[in-house]
XYZ file of N, CA and C in Angstrom:
453
model
N -21.947 10.862 0.991
C -20.956 10.325 1.259
C -19.656 10.953 1.430
N -18.915 11.335 2.548
C -17.847 12.242 2.390
C -16.753 11.299 2.176
N -15.920 11.771 1.065
C -14.795 11.141 1.396
C -13.506 12.018 0.820
N -12.174 11.926 1.837
C -11.103 12.801 1.605
C -9.909 11.917 1.849
N -8.728 12.889 1.668
C -7.519 12.464 2.228
C -6.973 13.367 2.943
N -5.975 12.833 4.021
C -5.376 13.817 4.806
C -4.010 13.014 5.236
N -3.444 13.451 5.929
C -2.179 13.122 6.528
C -2.813 11.998 7.482
N -2.421 10.701 7.828
C -2.690 9.414 8.601
C -1.894 9.587 9.803
N -2.447 9.382 10.590
C -1.720 9.499 12.241
C -1.960 7.810 12.721
N -1.175 7.800 13.833
C -1.392 6.568 14.654
C -2.633 5.797 15.128
N -3.844 6.925 15.071
C -4.843 6.430 15.819
C -5.456 5.743 14.336
N -5.211 6.620 13.353
C -5.867 6.091 12.044
C -5.289 4.342 11.685
N -3.870 4.285 12.168
C -3.449 3.053 11.822
C -4.139 1.849 12.685
N -4.283 2.513 13.913
C -5.056 1.297 14.997
C -6.602 1.086 14.109
N -7.343 2.047 13.931
C -8.479 1.828 13.238
C -8.708 0.966 12.229
N -7.884 1.559 11.114
C -7.861 0.491 10.118
C -7.337 -0.648 10.234
N -6.297 -1.197 11.060
C -6.097 -2.391 11.264
C -7.078 -3.631 11.718
N -8.096 -2.610 12.451
C -9.401 -3.500 12.917
C -10.230 -4.052 11.583
N -9.993 -3.267 10.535
C -11.259 -3.649 9.120
C -10.132 -3.884 8.082
N -8.899 -4.102 8.240
C -7.544 -4.691 6.895
C -8.202 -5.749 6.135
N -8.164 -5.576 4.935
C -7.917 -6.637 3.973
C -7.522 -7.884 4.617
N -8.158 -8.924 4.366
C -7.227 -10.319 4.855
C -6.329 -10.279 4.188
N -6.130 -9.805 2.673
C -5.210 -10.285 1.678
C -3.990 -9.601 2.343
N -4.176 -8.675 2.670
C -3.136 -7.421 3.610
C -2.857 -8.021 4.759
N -3.317 -8.569 5.278
C -2.926 -9.246 6.814
C -1.958 -10.481 6.446
N -2.690 -11.171 5.340
C -1.973 -12.566 4.745
C -0.359 -11.828 4.525
N -0.130 -10.790 3.531
C 0.710 -10.240 2.960
C 1.597 -9.692 4.086
N 1.656 -9.069 4.999
C 2.046 -8.419 6.129
C 2.911 -9.636 6.890
N 1.944 -10.592 7.204
C 2.564 -11.578 7.890
C 3.633 -12.505 7.114
N 3.499 -12.972 5.715
C 4.292 -13.671 5.074
C 5.517 -13.010 4.779
N 5.227 -11.542 4.769
C 6.616 -11.045 4.846
C 7.801 -10.710 5.667
N 6.772 -10.241 6.732
C 7.665 -9.980 8.160
C 7.357 -10.459 9.149
N 6.126 -11.215 9.325
C 5.604 -11.768 10.634
C 5.408 -10.874 11.394
N 4.464 -10.056 11.101
C 3.845 -8.795 11.701
C 2.238 -8.932 11.690
N 1.697 -8.209 12.546
C 0.452 -8.115 12.438
C -0.037 -6.701 11.629
N -1.245 -6.719 10.795
C -1.527 -5.466 10.330
C -1.282 -4.070 10.933
N -1.818 -4.108 12.239
C -1.531 -3.044 13.008
C -0.151 -2.654 13.306
N 0.539 -3.633 13.482
C 1.955 -3.189 13.359
C 2.465 -2.616 11.923
N 2.158 -3.185 10.961
C 2.593 -2.698 9.569
C 2.028 -1.429 9.426
N 1.186 -1.188 9.921
C 0.352 0.162 9.502
C 1.090 1.084 10.496
N 1.362 0.795 11.770
C 2.199 1.752 12.853
C 3.238 2.149 12.094
N 4.126 1.121 11.971
C 5.371 1.164 11.213
C 5.293 2.161 9.765
N 4.495 1.849 9.183
C 4.320 2.739 7.658
C 4.221 4.042 8.405
N 3.063 4.253 8.981
C 2.942 6.007 9.317
C 4.154 6.453 10.106
N 4.709 5.561 11.037
C 5.997 6.256 11.435
C 7.196 6.451 10.627
N 7.189 5.450 9.381
C 8.587 5.584 8.566
C 8.433 6.515 7.587
N 7.349 6.761 7.350
C 6.992 7.372 5.786
C 6.989 8.711 6.065
N 7.568 9.692 4.853
C 7.591 11.040 5.067
C 5.958 11.705 5.374
N 5.271 11.284 4.720
C 3.783 11.674 4.642
C 2.967 10.603 4.278
N 2.307 10.069 5.751
C 1.420 8.846 5.706
C 0.206 9.318 5.044
N -0.558 8.961 4.210
C -1.605 9.340 3.622
C -2.891 8.505 3.928
N -4.012 8.711 4.356
C -5.133 8.181 4.649
C -6.398 8.806 3.649
N -6.775 7.874 3.629
C -8.210 8.095 2.664
C -9.230 7.766 3.238
N -10.129 8.366 3.471
C -11.175 8.435 4.767
C -12.589 8.517 3.664
N -13.466 7.669 4.519
C -14.782 7.475 3.902
C -15.901 7.676 4.893
N -16.535 8.644 4.989
C -17.509 8.683 5.968
C -17.022 8.866 7.337
N -16.028 9.741 7.638
C -14.821 9.694 8.699
C -14.180 8.673 8.961
N -14.095 7.643 8.453
C -13.616 6.153 8.612
C -12.103 6.193 7.900
N -11.278 5.884 8.492
C -10.034 5.746 7.581
C -10.330 4.175 6.895
N -10.081 4.286 5.745
C -10.451 3.350 4.830
C -8.892 2.608 3.983
N -7.908 3.287 4.215
C -6.760 2.931 3.467
C -5.692 3.996 3.784
N -4.188 3.386 4.017
C -3.030 4.231 4.387
C -2.361 3.702 3.349
N -1.617 4.741 3.049
C -0.372 4.504 2.125
C 0.806 5.655 2.110
N 1.739 5.180 1.592
C 2.968 5.999 1.987
C 4.355 5.496 1.303
N 5.503 6.364 1.349
C 6.610 6.077 0.659
C 7.628 6.684 1.885
N 8.338 4.985 2.161
C 9.494 5.219 3.043
C 10.761 5.655 2.217
N 11.095 6.687 2.385
C 12.808 6.902 1.713
C 13.892 6.219 2.290
N 14.769 5.956 1.688
C 15.887 5.211 1.428
C 16.859 6.097 0.651
N 18.117 5.624 0.654
C 19.416 6.559 0.248
C 18.976 6.981 -0.945
N 18.609 6.412 -1.969
C 18.726 6.712 -3.760
C 17.159 6.476 -4.051
N 16.248 5.910 -3.062
C 14.863 5.524 -3.637
C 13.726 5.558 -2.396
N 12.494 5.223 -2.784
C 11.616 4.870 -1.732
C 10.565 3.549 -1.742
N 10.514 3.122 -0.695
C 9.336 2.060 -0.496
C 8.104 2.351 -0.340
N 7.458 1.971 -1.553
C 6.086 2.449 -1.590
C 5.228 1.402 -1.161
N 3.690 1.683 -0.479
C 3.218 0.596 0.280
C 1.872 1.476 0.588
N 0.883 0.364 0.586
C -0.666 0.652 0.798
C -1.301 -0.723 1.456
N -2.141 -0.188 2.426
C -2.860 -1.259 3.438
C -4.098 -0.678 3.261
N -5.157 -1.385 2.900
C -6.353 -0.964 3.021
C -7.696 -1.921 3.447
N -8.894 -1.581 3.317
C -10.204 -2.128 3.870
C -10.664 -2.472 2.656
N -11.638 -3.200 2.732
C -12.400 -3.747 1.443
C -13.175 -2.625 1.574
N -13.670 -1.702 2.166
C -14.477 -0.592 2.126
C -13.967 0.323 0.562
N -12.862 0.226 0.956
C -12.132 1.260 -0.131
C -12.315 0.779 -1.576
N -12.682 -0.269 -2.099
C -12.801 -0.887 -3.102
C -14.055 -1.020 -3.476
N -14.959 -1.028 -2.291
C -16.425 -1.489 -2.364
C -17.021 0.242 -2.855
N -16.552 0.994 -2.251
C -17.050 2.477 -2.217
C -16.340 3.454 -2.726
N -15.258 3.519 -3.128
C -14.423 4.427 -3.658
C -13.522 3.922 -4.537
N -13.749 2.947 -5.229
C -12.776 2.342 -6.179
C -12.146 3.503 -7.645
N -13.321 4.258 -8.142
C -12.823 5.112 -9.141
C -12.031 6.174 -8.333
N -12.522 6.927 -7.465
C -12.004 8.250 -6.968
C -10.696 7.592 -6.843
N -10.254 6.800 -5.780
C -9.181 6.265 -5.718
C -8.407 6.100 -6.648
N -8.480 5.451 -7.400
C -7.723 5.157 -8.470
C -7.074 6.100 -9.378
N -8.299 7.209 -9.319
C -7.898 8.567 -10.079
C -6.714 9.165 -8.843
N -6.972 9.733 -7.594
C -6.372 10.106 -6.862
C -5.082 9.680 -6.664
N -5.066 8.171 -6.445
C -3.586 7.552 -6.212
C -2.267 7.983 -7.392
N -3.143 8.108 -8.467
C -2.151 8.493 -9.520
C -1.419 9.649 -9.474
N -2.661 10.510 -8.911
C -1.806 12.357 -8.980
C -0.942 11.673 -7.464
N -1.169 11.448 -6.424
C -0.151 11.002 -5.424
C 1.200 10.388 -5.800
N 1.071 9.345 -6.442
C 2.059 8.485 -7.001
C 3.167 9.754 -7.997
N 2.154 10.219 -8.720
C 3.277 11.278 -9.385
C 4.181 12.446 -8.677
N 3.494 12.863 -7.438
C 3.990 13.681 -6.977
C 5.465 12.543 -6.005
N 4.825 11.699 -5.520
C 5.950 11.037 -4.765
C 7.163 10.523 -5.745
N 6.773 10.361 -7.029
C 7.603 9.675 -8.010
C 8.723 11.165 -8.402
N 8.174 12.137 -8.153
C 8.962 13.259 -8.576
C 9.681 13.557 -7.581
N 9.820 13.155 -6.114
C 10.577 13.077 -5.007
C 11.720 11.842 -5.161
N 11.207 10.853 -5.342
C 12.072 9.838 -5.237
C 11.887 9.312 -6.786
N 12.929 9.624 -7.608
C 13.082 8.779 -8.850
C 12.541 7.696 -8.930
N 12.857 6.449 -7.651
C 12.765 5.213 -7.974
C 11.975 4.529 -6.698
N 10.955 4.241 -7.107
C 9.621 3.504 -6.089
C 9.761 2.152 -6.355
N 9.781 1.685 -5.104
C 9.909 0.043 -5.353
C 9.394 -0.710 -4.099
N 9.137 -2.155 -4.283
C 8.594 -3.176 -3.135
C 8.419 -4.077 -3.624
N 7.665 -5.095 -2.768
C 7.553 -6.224 -2.929
C 5.906 -6.713 -2.698
N 5.400 -7.357 -3.503
C 3.955 -7.844 -3.134
C 3.682 -9.017 -3.284
N 2.682 -9.499 -2.554
C 2.592 -11.271 -2.323
C 2.009 -11.588 -3.571
N 2.250 -12.582 -4.242
C 1.670 -13.026 -5.699
C -0.006 -13.489 -5.339
N -0.244 -13.810 -4.057
C -1.750 -13.893 -3.534
C -2.497 -12.570 -3.880
N -1.869 -11.376 -3.469
C -2.742 -10.072 -3.324
C -3.088 -9.759 -4.919
N -4.019 -10.123 -5.353
C -4.499 -9.726 -6.970
C -4.804 -8.199 -7.124
N -5.624 -8.094 -6.052
C -6.041 -6.463 -6.126
C -4.896 -5.483 -6.054
N -3.791 -5.752 -5.017
C -2.764 -5.067 -5.491
C -1.879 -4.961 -6.462
N -1.643 -6.030 -7.236
C -1.126 -6.474 -8.269
C -1.595 -5.529 -9.558
N -3.120 -6.004 -9.619
C -3.859 -4.692 -10.498
C -3.724 -3.549 -10.629
N -3.515 -2.734 -9.426
C -3.321 -1.644 -8.807
C -2.080 -1.188 -9.365
N -1.038 -1.725 -8.982
C 0.436 -1.403 -9.276
C 0.442 -1.470 -10.826
N 0.002 -2.501 -11.701
C 0.240 -2.172 -12.928
C -0.398 -1.012 -13.485
N -1.823 -0.987 -13.035
C -2.243 0.196 -13.958
C -1.581 1.656 -13.272
N -0.781 1.888 -12.385
C -0.159 2.780 -11.869
C 1.446 2.870 -12.791
N 1.732 1.833 -13.531
C 2.604 2.200 -14.369
C 4.159 1.291 -13.523
N 3.785 0.463 -12.652
C 4.842 -0.112 -12.043
C 5.327 -1.331 -12.849
N 6.560 -1.664 -13.226
C 7.186 -2.790 -13.528
C 7.473 -3.963 -12.881
N 7.053 -5.219 -13.279
C 7.540 -6.072 -12.079
C 8.438 -6.941 -12.887
N 9.592 -6.921 -12.167
C 11.237 -6.949 -12.743
C 11.429 -8.558 -12.067
N 10.684 -8.900 -11.145
C 11.135 -10.317 -10.623
C 10.170 -11.202 -9.590
N 10.256 -12.490 -10.104
C 9.189 -12.988 -9.056
C 10.283 -14.111 -8.187
N 10.212 -13.811 -6.753
C 11.496 -14.477 -5.998
C 10.387 -15.564 -5.469
N 10.711 -16.905 -5.560
C 9.734 -17.619 -4.991
C 9.698 -18.005 -3.461
N 10.872 -17.921 -2.676
C 10.995 -18.140 -1.444
C 11.219 -16.623 -0.647
N 10.330 -15.896 -0.456
C 10.601 -14.245 0.122
C 10.009 -14.266 1.148
N 10.509 -13.663 2.306
C 9.765 -13.100 3.523
C 10.079 -14.082 4.548
N 9.428 -13.742 5.829
C 9.488 -14.733 6.506
C 8.777 -16.127 6.729
N 7.802 -16.318 5.724
C 6.968 -17.641 5.378
C 7.710 -18.202 3.843
N 8.790 -17.341 3.501
C 9.099 -17.826 2.327
C 8.452 -18.485 1.270
N 7.272 -17.241 0.481
C 6.316 -17.443 0.156
C 6.797 -16.728 -1.326
N 6.253 -17.251 -2.753
C 6.186 -16.082 -3.891
C 6.019 -14.602 -3.630
N 7.081 -14.024 -4.045
C 6.564 -12.413 -3.782
C 7.069 -12.099 -5.156
N 6.500 -11.075 -5.949
C 7.310 -10.028 -6.908
C 7.643 -8.640 -6.733
N 8.760 -8.522 -7.171
C 9.500 -7.530 -7.147
C 8.983 -6.496 -7.978
N 8.782 -4.884 -7.544
C 8.218 -3.898 -8.489
C 8.817 -2.871 -8.414
N 8.808 -1.924 -9.396
C 9.660 -0.962 -9.627
C 9.033 0.206 -10.467
N 9.179 1.555 -10.100
C 8.654 2.695 -10.950
C 9.715 3.575 -11.021
N 10.488 3.883 -12.281
C 11.552 4.689 -12.424
C 10.980 5.948 -13.046
N 11.013 7.218 -12.535
C 10.622 8.348 -13.288
C 12.022 9.068 -13.979
């Protein structure tokens, strides 16, 4: 079982969109009223270096940081295959990736749907602080947590 990371492409985004976790689909819909594919394509386009995680030559996750003036929006969308097949290597490697991103951007932040328990656990493990619960956020006006990590 081969696993690796590389710069993700639009082709990877289209492929991953077909197997995206339902929780991620629900989150991007609630946040911005876009499909998983649209969110992935925007993320790949706007991130400095979108990182794809691959398992047996299939993209199972894409993450990135979209630079803003004094910070960056961190994001990740994934397939269930990521957590089923690569849980431990994923956690170890994303911690290293996050350290690199946090050196470049002192502040990493975003919002996460309170229903997305897997992402919330991952963010806590990576040392993000949840600074606010917004009861009505995004397109669907659902509860979201605002999170941040300051280096």
